[in-house]
CSV table of C-alpha atoms in Angstrom, one decimal:
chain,number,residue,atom,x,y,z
A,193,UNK,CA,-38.6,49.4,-16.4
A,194,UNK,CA,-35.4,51.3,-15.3
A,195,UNK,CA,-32.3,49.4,-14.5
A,196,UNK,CA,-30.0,50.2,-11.6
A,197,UNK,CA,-26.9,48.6,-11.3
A,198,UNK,CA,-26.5,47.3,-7.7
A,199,UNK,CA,-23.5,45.7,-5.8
A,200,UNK,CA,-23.9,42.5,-5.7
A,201,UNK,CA,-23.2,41.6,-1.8
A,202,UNK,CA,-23.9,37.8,-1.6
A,203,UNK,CA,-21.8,35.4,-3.5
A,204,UNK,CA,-24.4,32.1,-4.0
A,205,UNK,CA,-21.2,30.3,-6.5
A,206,UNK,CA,-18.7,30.1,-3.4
A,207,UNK,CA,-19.5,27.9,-0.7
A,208,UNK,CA,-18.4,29.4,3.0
A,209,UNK,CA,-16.4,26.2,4.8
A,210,UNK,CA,-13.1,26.9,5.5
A,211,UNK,CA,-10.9,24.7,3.2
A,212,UNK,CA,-8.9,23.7,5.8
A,213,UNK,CA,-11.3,22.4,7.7
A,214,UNK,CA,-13.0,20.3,4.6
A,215,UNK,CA,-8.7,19.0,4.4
A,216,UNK,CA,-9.1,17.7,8.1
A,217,UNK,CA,-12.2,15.9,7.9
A,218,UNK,CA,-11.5,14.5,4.4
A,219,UNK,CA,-7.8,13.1,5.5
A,220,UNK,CA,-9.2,12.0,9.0
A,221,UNK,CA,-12.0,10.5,7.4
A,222,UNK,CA,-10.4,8.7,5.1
A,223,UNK,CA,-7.2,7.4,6.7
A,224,UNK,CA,-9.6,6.6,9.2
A,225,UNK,CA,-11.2,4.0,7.3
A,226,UNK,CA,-8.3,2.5,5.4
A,227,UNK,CA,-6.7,1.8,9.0
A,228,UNK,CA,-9.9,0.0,10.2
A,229,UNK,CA,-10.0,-2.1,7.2
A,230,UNK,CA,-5.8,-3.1,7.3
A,231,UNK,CA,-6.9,-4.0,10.9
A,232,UNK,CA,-9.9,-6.1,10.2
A,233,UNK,CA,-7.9,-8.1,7.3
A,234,UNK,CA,-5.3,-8.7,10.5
A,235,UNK,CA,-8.2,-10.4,12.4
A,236,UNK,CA,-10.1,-11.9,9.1
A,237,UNK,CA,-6.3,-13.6,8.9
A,238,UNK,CA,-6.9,-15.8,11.5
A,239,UNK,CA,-10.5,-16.7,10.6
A,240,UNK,CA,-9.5,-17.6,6.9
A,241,UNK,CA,-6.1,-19.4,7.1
A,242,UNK,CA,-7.4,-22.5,8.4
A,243,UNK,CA,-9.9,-22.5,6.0
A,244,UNK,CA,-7.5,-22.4,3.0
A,245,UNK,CA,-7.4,-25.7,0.9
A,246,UNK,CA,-4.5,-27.6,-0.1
A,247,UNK,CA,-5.3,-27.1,-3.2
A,248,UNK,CA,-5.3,-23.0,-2.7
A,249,UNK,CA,-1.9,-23.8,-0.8
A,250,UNK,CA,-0.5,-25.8,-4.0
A,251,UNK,CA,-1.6,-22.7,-6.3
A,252,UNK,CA,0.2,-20.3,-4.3
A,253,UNK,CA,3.4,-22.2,-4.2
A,254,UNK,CA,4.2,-21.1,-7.5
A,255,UNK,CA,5.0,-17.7,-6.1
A,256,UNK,CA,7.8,-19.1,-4.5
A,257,UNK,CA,9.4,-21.3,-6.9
A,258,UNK,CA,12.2,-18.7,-7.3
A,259,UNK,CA,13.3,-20.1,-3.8
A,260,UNK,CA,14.2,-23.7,-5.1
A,261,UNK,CA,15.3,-23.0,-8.1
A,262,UNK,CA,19.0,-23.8,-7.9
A,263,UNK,CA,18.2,-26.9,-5.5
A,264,UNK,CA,20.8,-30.0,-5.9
A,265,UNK,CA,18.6,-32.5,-7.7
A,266,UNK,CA,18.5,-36.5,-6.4
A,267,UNK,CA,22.6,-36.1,-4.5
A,268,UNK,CA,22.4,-38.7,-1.6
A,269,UNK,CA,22.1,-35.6,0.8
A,270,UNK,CA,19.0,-34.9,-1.1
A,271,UNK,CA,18.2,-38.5,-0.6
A,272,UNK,CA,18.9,-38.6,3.3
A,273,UNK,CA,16.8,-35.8,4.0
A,274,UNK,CA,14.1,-36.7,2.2
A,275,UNK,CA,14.5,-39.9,4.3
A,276,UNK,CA,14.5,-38.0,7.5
A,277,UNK,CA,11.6,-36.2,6.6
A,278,UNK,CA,9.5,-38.8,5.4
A,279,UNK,CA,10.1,-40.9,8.8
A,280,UNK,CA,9.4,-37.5,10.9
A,281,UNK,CA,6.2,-37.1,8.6
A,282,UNK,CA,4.9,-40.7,9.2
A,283,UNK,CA,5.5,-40.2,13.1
A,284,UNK,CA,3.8,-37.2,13.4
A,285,UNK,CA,1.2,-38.9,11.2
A,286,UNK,CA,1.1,-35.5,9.1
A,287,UNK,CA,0.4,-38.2,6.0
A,288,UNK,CA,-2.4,-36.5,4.7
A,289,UNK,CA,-0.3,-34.3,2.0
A,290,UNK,CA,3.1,-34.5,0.8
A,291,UNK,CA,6.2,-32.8,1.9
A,292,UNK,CA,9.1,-32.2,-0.3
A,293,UNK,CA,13.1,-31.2,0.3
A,294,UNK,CA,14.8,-29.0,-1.6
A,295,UNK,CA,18.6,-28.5,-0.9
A,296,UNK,CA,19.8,-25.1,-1.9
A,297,UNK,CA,24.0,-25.0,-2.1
A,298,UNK,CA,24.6,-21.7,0.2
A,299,UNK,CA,26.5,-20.2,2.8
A,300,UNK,CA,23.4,-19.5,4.2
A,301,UNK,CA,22.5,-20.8,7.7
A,302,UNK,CA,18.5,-21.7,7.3
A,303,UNK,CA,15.5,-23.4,6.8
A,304,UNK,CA,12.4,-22.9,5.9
A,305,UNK,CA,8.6,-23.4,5.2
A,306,UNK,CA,7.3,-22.2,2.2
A,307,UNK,CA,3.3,-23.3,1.1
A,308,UNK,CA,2.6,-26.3,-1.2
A,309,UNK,CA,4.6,-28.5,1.3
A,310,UNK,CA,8.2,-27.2,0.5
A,311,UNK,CA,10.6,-27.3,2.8
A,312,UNK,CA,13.7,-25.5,1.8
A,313,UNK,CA,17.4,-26.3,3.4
A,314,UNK,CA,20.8,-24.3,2.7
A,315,UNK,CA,23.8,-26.5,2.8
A,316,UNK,CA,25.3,-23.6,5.2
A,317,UNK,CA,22.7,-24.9,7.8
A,318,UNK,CA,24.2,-28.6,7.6
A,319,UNK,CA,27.5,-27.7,8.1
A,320,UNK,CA,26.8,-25.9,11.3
A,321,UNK,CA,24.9,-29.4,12.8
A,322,UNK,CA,27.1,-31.9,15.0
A,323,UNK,CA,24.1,-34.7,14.9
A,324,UNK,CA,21.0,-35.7,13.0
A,325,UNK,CA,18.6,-35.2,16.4
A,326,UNK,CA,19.7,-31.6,15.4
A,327,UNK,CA,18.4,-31.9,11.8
A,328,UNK,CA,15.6,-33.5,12.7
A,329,UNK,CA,14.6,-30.9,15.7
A,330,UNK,CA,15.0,-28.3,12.8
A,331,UNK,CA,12.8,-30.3,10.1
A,332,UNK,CA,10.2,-31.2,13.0
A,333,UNK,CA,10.3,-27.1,13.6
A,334,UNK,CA,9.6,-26.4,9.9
A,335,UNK,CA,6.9,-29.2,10.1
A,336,UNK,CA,5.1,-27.0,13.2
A,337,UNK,CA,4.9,-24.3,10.9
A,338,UNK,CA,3.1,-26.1,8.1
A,339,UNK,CA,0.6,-27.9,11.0
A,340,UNK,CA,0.3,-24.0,12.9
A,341,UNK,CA,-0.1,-22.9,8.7
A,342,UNK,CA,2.2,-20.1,9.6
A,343,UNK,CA,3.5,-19.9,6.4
A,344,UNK,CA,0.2,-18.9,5.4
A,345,UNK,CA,-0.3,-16.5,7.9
A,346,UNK,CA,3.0,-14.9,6.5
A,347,UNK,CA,2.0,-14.3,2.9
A,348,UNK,CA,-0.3,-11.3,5.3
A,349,UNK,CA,-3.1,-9.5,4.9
A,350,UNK,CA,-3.4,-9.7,1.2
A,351,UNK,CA,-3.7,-13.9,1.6
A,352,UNK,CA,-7.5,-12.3,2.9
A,353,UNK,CA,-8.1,-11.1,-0.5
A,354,UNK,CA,-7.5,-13.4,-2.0
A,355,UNK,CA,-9.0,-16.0,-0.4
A,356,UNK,CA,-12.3,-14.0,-0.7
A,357,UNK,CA,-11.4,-13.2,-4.4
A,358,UNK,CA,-11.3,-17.0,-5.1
A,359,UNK,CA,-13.9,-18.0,-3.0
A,360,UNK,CA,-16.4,-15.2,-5.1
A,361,UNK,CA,-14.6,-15.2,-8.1
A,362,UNK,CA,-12.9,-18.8,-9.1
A,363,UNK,CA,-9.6,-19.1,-8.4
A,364,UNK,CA,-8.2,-18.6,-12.3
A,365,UNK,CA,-10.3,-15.7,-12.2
A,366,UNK,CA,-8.0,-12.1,-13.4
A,367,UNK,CA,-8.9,-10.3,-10.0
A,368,UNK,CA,-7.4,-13.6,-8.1
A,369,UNK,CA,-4.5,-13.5,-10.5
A,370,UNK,CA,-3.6,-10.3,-9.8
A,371,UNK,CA,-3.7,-10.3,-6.2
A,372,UNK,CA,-1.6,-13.1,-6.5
A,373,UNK,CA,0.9,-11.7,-8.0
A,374,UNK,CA,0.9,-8.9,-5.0
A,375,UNK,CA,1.3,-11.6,-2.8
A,376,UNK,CA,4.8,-12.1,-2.8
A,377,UNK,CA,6.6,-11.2,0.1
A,378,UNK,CA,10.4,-11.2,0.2
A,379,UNK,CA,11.0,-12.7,3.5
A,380,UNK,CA,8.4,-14.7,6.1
A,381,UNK,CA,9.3,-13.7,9.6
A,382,UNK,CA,7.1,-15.5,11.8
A,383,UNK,CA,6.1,-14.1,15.7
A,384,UNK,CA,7.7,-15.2,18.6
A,385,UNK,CA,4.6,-17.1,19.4
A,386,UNK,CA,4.7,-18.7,16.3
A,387,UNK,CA,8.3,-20.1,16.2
A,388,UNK,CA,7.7,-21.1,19.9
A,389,UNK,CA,4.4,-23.3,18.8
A,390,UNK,CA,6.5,-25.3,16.3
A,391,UNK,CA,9.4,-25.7,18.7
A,392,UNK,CA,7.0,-27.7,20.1
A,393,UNK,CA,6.0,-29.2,17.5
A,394,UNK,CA,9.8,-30.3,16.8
A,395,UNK,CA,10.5,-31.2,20.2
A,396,UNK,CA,7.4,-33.7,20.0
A,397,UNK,CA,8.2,-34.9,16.8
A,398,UNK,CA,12.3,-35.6,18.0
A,399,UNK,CA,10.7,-37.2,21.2
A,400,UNK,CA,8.9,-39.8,19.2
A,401,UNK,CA,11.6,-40.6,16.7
A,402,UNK,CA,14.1,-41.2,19.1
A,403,UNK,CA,13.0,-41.2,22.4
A,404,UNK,CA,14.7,-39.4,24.1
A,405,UNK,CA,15.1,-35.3,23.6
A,406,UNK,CA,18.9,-35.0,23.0
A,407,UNK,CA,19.8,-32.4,20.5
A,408,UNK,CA,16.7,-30.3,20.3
A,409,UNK,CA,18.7,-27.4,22.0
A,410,UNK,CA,22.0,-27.4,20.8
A,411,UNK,CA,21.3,-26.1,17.2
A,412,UNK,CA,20.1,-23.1,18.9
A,413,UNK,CA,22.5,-22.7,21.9
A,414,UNK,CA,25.4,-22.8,18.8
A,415,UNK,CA,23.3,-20.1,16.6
A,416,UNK,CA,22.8,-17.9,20.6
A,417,UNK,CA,27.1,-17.2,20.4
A,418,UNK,CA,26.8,-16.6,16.5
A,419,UNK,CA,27.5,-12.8,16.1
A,420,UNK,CA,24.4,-11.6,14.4
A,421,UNK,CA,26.1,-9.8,11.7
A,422,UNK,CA,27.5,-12.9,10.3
A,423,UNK,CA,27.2,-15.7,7.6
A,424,UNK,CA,24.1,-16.8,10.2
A,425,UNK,CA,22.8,-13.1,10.2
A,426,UNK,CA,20.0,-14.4,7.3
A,427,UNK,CA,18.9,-17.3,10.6
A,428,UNK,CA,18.5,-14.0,12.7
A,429,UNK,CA,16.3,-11.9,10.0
A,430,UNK,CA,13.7,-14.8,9.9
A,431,UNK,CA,13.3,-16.7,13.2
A,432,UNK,CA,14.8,-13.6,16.1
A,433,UNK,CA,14.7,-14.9,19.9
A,434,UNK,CA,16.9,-17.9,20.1
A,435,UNK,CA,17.7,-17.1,23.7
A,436,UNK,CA,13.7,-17.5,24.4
A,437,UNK,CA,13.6,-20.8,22.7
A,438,UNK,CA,15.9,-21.7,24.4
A,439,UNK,CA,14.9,-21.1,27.8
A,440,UNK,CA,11.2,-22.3,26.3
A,441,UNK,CA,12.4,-26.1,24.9
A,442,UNK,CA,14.3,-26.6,28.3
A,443,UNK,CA,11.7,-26.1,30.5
A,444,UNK,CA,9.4,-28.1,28.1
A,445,UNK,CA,11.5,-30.9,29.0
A,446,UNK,CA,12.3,-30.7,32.5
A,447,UNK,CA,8.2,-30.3,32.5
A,448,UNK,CA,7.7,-33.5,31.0
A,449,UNK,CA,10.7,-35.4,32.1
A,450,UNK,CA,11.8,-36.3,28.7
A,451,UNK,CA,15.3,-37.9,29.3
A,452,UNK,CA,18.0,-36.2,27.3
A,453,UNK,CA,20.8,-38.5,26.0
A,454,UNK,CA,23.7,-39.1,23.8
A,455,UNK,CA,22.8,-38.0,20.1
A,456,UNK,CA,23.1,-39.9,16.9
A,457,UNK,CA,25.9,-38.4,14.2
A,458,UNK,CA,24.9,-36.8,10.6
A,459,UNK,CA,24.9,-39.2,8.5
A,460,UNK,CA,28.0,-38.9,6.1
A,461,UNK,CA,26.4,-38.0,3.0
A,462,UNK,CA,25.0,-34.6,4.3
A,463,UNK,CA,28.3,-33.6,6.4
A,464,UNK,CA,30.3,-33.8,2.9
A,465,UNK,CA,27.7,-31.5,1.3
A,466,UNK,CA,29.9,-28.4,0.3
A,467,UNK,CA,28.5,-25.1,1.1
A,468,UNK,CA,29.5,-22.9,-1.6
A,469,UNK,CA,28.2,-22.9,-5.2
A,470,UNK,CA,29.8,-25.8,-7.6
B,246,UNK,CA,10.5,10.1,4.2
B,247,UNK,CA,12.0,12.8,2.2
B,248,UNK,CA,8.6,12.3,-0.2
B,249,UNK,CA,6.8,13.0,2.3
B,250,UNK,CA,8.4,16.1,3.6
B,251,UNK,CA,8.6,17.5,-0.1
B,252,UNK,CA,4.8,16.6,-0.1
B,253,UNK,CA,4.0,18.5,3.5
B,254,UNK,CA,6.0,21.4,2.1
B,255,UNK,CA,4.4,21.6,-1.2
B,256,UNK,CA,0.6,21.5,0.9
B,257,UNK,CA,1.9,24.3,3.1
B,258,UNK,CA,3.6,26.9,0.7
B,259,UNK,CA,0.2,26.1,-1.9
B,260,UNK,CA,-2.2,26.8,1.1
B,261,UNK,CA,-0.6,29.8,2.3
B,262,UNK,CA,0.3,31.2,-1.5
B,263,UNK,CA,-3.2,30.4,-3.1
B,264,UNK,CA,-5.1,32.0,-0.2
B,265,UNK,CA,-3.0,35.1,-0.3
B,266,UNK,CA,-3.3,35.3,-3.9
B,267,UNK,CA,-7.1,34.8,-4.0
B,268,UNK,CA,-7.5,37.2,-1.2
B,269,UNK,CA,-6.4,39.8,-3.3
B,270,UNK,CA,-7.7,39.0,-6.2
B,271,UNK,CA,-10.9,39.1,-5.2
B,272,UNK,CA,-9.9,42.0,-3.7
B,273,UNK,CA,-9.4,43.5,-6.8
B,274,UNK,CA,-12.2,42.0,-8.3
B,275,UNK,CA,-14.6,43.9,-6.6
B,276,UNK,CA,-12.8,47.4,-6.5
B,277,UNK,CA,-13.3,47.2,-10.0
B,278,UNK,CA,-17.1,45.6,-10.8
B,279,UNK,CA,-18.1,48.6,-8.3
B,280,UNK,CA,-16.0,50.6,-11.2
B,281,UNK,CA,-18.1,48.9,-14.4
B,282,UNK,CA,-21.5,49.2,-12.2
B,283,UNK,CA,-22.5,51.4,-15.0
B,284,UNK,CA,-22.1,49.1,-18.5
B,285,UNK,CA,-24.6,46.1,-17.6
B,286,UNK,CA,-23.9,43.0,-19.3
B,287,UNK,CA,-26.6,41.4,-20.2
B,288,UNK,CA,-27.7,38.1,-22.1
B,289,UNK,CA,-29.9,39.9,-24.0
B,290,UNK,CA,-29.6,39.8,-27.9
B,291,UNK,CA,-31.3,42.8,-28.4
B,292,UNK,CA,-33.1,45.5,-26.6
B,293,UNK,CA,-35.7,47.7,-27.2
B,294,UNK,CA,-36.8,51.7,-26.3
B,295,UNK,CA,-33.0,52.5,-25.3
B,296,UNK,CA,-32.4,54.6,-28.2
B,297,UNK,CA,-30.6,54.1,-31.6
B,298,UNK,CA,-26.8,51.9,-31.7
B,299,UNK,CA,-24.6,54.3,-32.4
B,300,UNK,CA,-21.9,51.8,-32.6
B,301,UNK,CA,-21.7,48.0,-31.4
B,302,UNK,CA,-18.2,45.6,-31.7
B,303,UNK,CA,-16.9,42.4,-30.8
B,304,UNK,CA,-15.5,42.1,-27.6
B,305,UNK,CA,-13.9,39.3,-25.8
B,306,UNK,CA,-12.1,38.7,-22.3
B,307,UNK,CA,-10.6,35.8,-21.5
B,308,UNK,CA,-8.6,34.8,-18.1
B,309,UNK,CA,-6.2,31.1,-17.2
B,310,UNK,CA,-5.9,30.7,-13.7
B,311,UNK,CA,-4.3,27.6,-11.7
B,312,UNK,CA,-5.9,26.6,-8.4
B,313,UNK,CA,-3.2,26.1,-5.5
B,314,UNK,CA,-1.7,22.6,-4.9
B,315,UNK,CA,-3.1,21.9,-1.4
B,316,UNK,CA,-6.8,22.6,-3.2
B,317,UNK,CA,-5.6,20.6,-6.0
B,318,UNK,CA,-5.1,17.7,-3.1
B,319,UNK,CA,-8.1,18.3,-1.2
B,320,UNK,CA,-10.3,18.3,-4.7
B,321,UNK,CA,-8.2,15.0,-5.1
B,322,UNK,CA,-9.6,13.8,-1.3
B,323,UNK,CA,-12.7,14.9,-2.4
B,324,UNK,CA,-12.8,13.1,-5.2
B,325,UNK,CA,-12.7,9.8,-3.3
B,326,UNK,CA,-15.6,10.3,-1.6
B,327,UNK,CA,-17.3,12.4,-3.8
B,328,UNK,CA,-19.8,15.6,-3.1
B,329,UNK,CA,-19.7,19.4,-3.9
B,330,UNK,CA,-15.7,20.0,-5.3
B,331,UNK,CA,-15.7,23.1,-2.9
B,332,UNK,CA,-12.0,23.6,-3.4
B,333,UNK,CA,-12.7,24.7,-7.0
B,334,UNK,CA,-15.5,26.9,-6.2
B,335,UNK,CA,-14.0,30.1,-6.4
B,336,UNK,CA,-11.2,28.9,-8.7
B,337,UNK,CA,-14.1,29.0,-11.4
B,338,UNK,CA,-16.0,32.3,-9.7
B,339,UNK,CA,-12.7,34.2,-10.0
B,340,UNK,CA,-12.4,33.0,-13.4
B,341,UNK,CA,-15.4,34.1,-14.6
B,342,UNK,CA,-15.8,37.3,-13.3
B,343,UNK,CA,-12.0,38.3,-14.1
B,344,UNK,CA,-12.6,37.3,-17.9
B,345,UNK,CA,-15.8,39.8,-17.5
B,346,UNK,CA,-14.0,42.8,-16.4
B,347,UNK,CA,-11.1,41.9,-19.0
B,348,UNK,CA,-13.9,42.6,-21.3
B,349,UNK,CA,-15.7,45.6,-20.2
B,350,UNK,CA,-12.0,47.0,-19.6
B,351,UNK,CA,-11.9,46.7,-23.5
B,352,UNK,CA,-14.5,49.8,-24.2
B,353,UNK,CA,-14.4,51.7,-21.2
B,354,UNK,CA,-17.2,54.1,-23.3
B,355,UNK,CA,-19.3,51.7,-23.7
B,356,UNK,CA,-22.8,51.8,-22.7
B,357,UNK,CA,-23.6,48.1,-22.4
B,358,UNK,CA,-22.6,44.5,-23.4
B,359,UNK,CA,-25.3,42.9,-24.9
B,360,UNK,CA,-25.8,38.7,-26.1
B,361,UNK,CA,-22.7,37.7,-23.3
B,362,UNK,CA,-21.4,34.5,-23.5
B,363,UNK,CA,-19.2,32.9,-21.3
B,364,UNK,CA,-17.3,29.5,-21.8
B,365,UNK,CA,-14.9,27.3,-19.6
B,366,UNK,CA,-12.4,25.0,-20.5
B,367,UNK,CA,-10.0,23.1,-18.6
B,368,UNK,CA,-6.2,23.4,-19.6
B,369,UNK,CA,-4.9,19.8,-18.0
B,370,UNK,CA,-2.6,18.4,-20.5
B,371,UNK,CA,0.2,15.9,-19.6
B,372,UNK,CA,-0.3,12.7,-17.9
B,373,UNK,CA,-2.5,11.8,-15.3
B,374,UNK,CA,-1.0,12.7,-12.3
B,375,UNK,CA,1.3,15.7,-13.3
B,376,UNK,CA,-1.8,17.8,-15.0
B,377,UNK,CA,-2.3,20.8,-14.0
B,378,UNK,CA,-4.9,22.5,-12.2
B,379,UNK,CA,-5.8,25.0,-14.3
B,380,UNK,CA,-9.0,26.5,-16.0
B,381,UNK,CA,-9.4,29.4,-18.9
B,382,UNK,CA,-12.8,31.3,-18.6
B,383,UNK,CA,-13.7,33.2,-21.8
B,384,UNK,CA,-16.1,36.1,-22.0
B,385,UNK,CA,-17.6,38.0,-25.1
B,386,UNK,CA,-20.4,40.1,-25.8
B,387,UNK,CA,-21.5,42.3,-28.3
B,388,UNK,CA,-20.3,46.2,-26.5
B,389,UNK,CA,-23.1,48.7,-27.7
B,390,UNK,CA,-22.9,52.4,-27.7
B,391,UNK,CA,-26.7,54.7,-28.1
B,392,UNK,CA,-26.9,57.5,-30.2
B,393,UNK,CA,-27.1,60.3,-27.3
């Protein structure tokens, strides 16, 4: 047998796609997928928050311990709006868990929700209230928020995780523990809808504490002139549109002819609590 | 932002560098197989009726080459979904058939390279996501010259 080298023509080790079209498809492909499944988590969000137990809710509030952790412990301010909150709980007959106050010595002008039942108040927000129908507009607001379970739906899409992790898994499993640990988000800022629902909420709750619906705007008409690059600019990062709720509670009333009237004065105790750290 | 610019950048210049520079290697490539046509290499350990060895040696040609970073990305795309690593294809072709000619270039007078061998290894060292891309291809043979 002779042998005669030949040019070899046909290349059977390189494969003829064009690289960049392999790049397209890959990337589109890919991305493609990861958006449909952030956008499914958005609407599996809705299906699993009000299936998450107290007891899933109480787990989770360990996240956000860091938020109390300078609270003023049993001051008579504590005391009075622990008092306040209790009464607005019984009304709203929102018995079924408890709901703790933590008072947190800032300049800060805020409240908020935070799961386990935690509601958090800054001693900057106190000083800006004339009268307790205020205070208890606000705590009736953060109360919405626990009943809507936005707080909840603010921890985001990973909160779908790990619900499904703990529901498979056991909640002291490592995969739970780990996506609980993602799970922290720095600050909750809830929709419009949202903060409009527990307005509601608050305006229902002030209605049947006192009868009447005086003082359920004018926390928010006074936080309206604030300049938003003030001390109050922190009120503005987590609950925007005060104008809205605004317009929103006053129509609410005129709608259901709830008589407005003279307000009650903070008690003393929390208009002597000092704003800035001891 | 600025990542991502550096990133874009980096995908461009390593798509429009790596084609260019495997266009003309394979270029290259084949000017000079066409060249060796006449010293076979073979896997053969020995072969009979040719004639008598005059002379046979050791030879040994051995190529590093770094794939480009936008098929570095793609292989990493790929990687995700799995399927054929096309991006690496000729990365390894080149490879092989440049450490082949380094050899034969070795004794031009050769007649042919019997008992070839060729081996691959991958030079990725440092950590996980700085390694590098980049393979070495050695070749070696036995070169045999005939008693004319």
């Amino acid at each position: 047998m002779k042998y005669t080298p030949r040019k070899i023509t046909e290349n059977v080790n390189i494969s003829k796609t064009s690289p960049l079209r392999e790049f397209f498809l890959l990337t589109t492909g890919i991305l493609g997928t990861l958006i449909i499944i952030y956008l499914a988590l958005g609407l599996l969000l809705d299906l699993v928050v009000p299936r998450i137990s107290y007891e899933m809710e109480d787990y989770l509030s360990s996240l956000f311990e860091y938020a109390y952790r300078n609270e003023e412990q049993h001051s008579p301010a504590v005391e009075e709006l622990q008092n306040l909150l209790d009464k607005l709980v019984s009304i709203g007959g929102f018995d079924e868990r408890k709901y703790k106050i933590h008072l947190m010595r800032s300049p800060v002008v805020n409240a908020m929700a935070i799961p386990g039942g935690h509601i958090v108040v800054f001693s900057g927000l106190l000083e800006k209230l004339k009268s307790e129908n205020e205070l208890a507009m606000i705590l009736g607001h953060e109360l919405g928020h626990f009943q809507n379970r936005d707080h909840l739906r603010g921890l985001g899409r990973g909160l779908v995780l790990m619900f499904l992790a703990s529901a498979t898994l056991g909640i002291d499993s490592s995969v739970s523990k780990i996506l609980q640990s993602t799970l922290i988000t720095t600050e909750m800022k809830f929709s419009r809808k949202q903060e409009l629902q527990s307005d509601e909420w608050g305006l229902e709750l002030l209605e049947k504490m006192y009868g009447h619906a005086g003082g359920a705007t004018d926390f928010f008409i006074e936080m309206s002139k604030e300049d938003k690059h003030s001390r109050a600019a922190y009120f503005f990062a987590t609950h925007p549109y005060p104008e809205d709720r605004i317009k929103a509670l006053q129509s609410l009333i005129k709608d259901r002819n709830i008589p407005v009237l003279e307000t009650k004065p903070l008690d003393q105790a929390l208009r002597s609590v000092e704003v800035e750290q001891k | 932002m600025i990542d991502l610019i550096i990133f874009i950048s980096l995908i461009a210049l390593g798509y429009f560098a790596g084609s260019r520079a495997e266009k003309q290697h394979y270029r290259s490539i084949n000017k000079r197989e066409e060249e060796f046509l006449y010293m076979p290499a073979l896997t053969l350990k020995n072969v009979t009726n040719q004639g008598e060895i005059a002379q046979s040696k050791l030879v040994t040609g051995s190529v590093v080459i770094s794939v480009d970073y936008f098929k570095r990305i793609l292989a990493g795309l790929r990687a995700i979904v799995g399927g054929r690593v096309k991006s690496y294809e000729t990365l390894l072709d080149r490879a092989r058939r440049e450490a082949v000619l380094r050899m034969k270039e070795q004794v031009r007078s050769a007649d042919m390279i019997l008992n070839l061998r060729i081996e691959t290894s991958s030079i990725s060292k440092g950590r996980r996501r700085k390694s590098v891309g980049t393979v070495e291809v050695l070749a070696y043979g036995t070169a045999i010259k005939l008693k004319k």
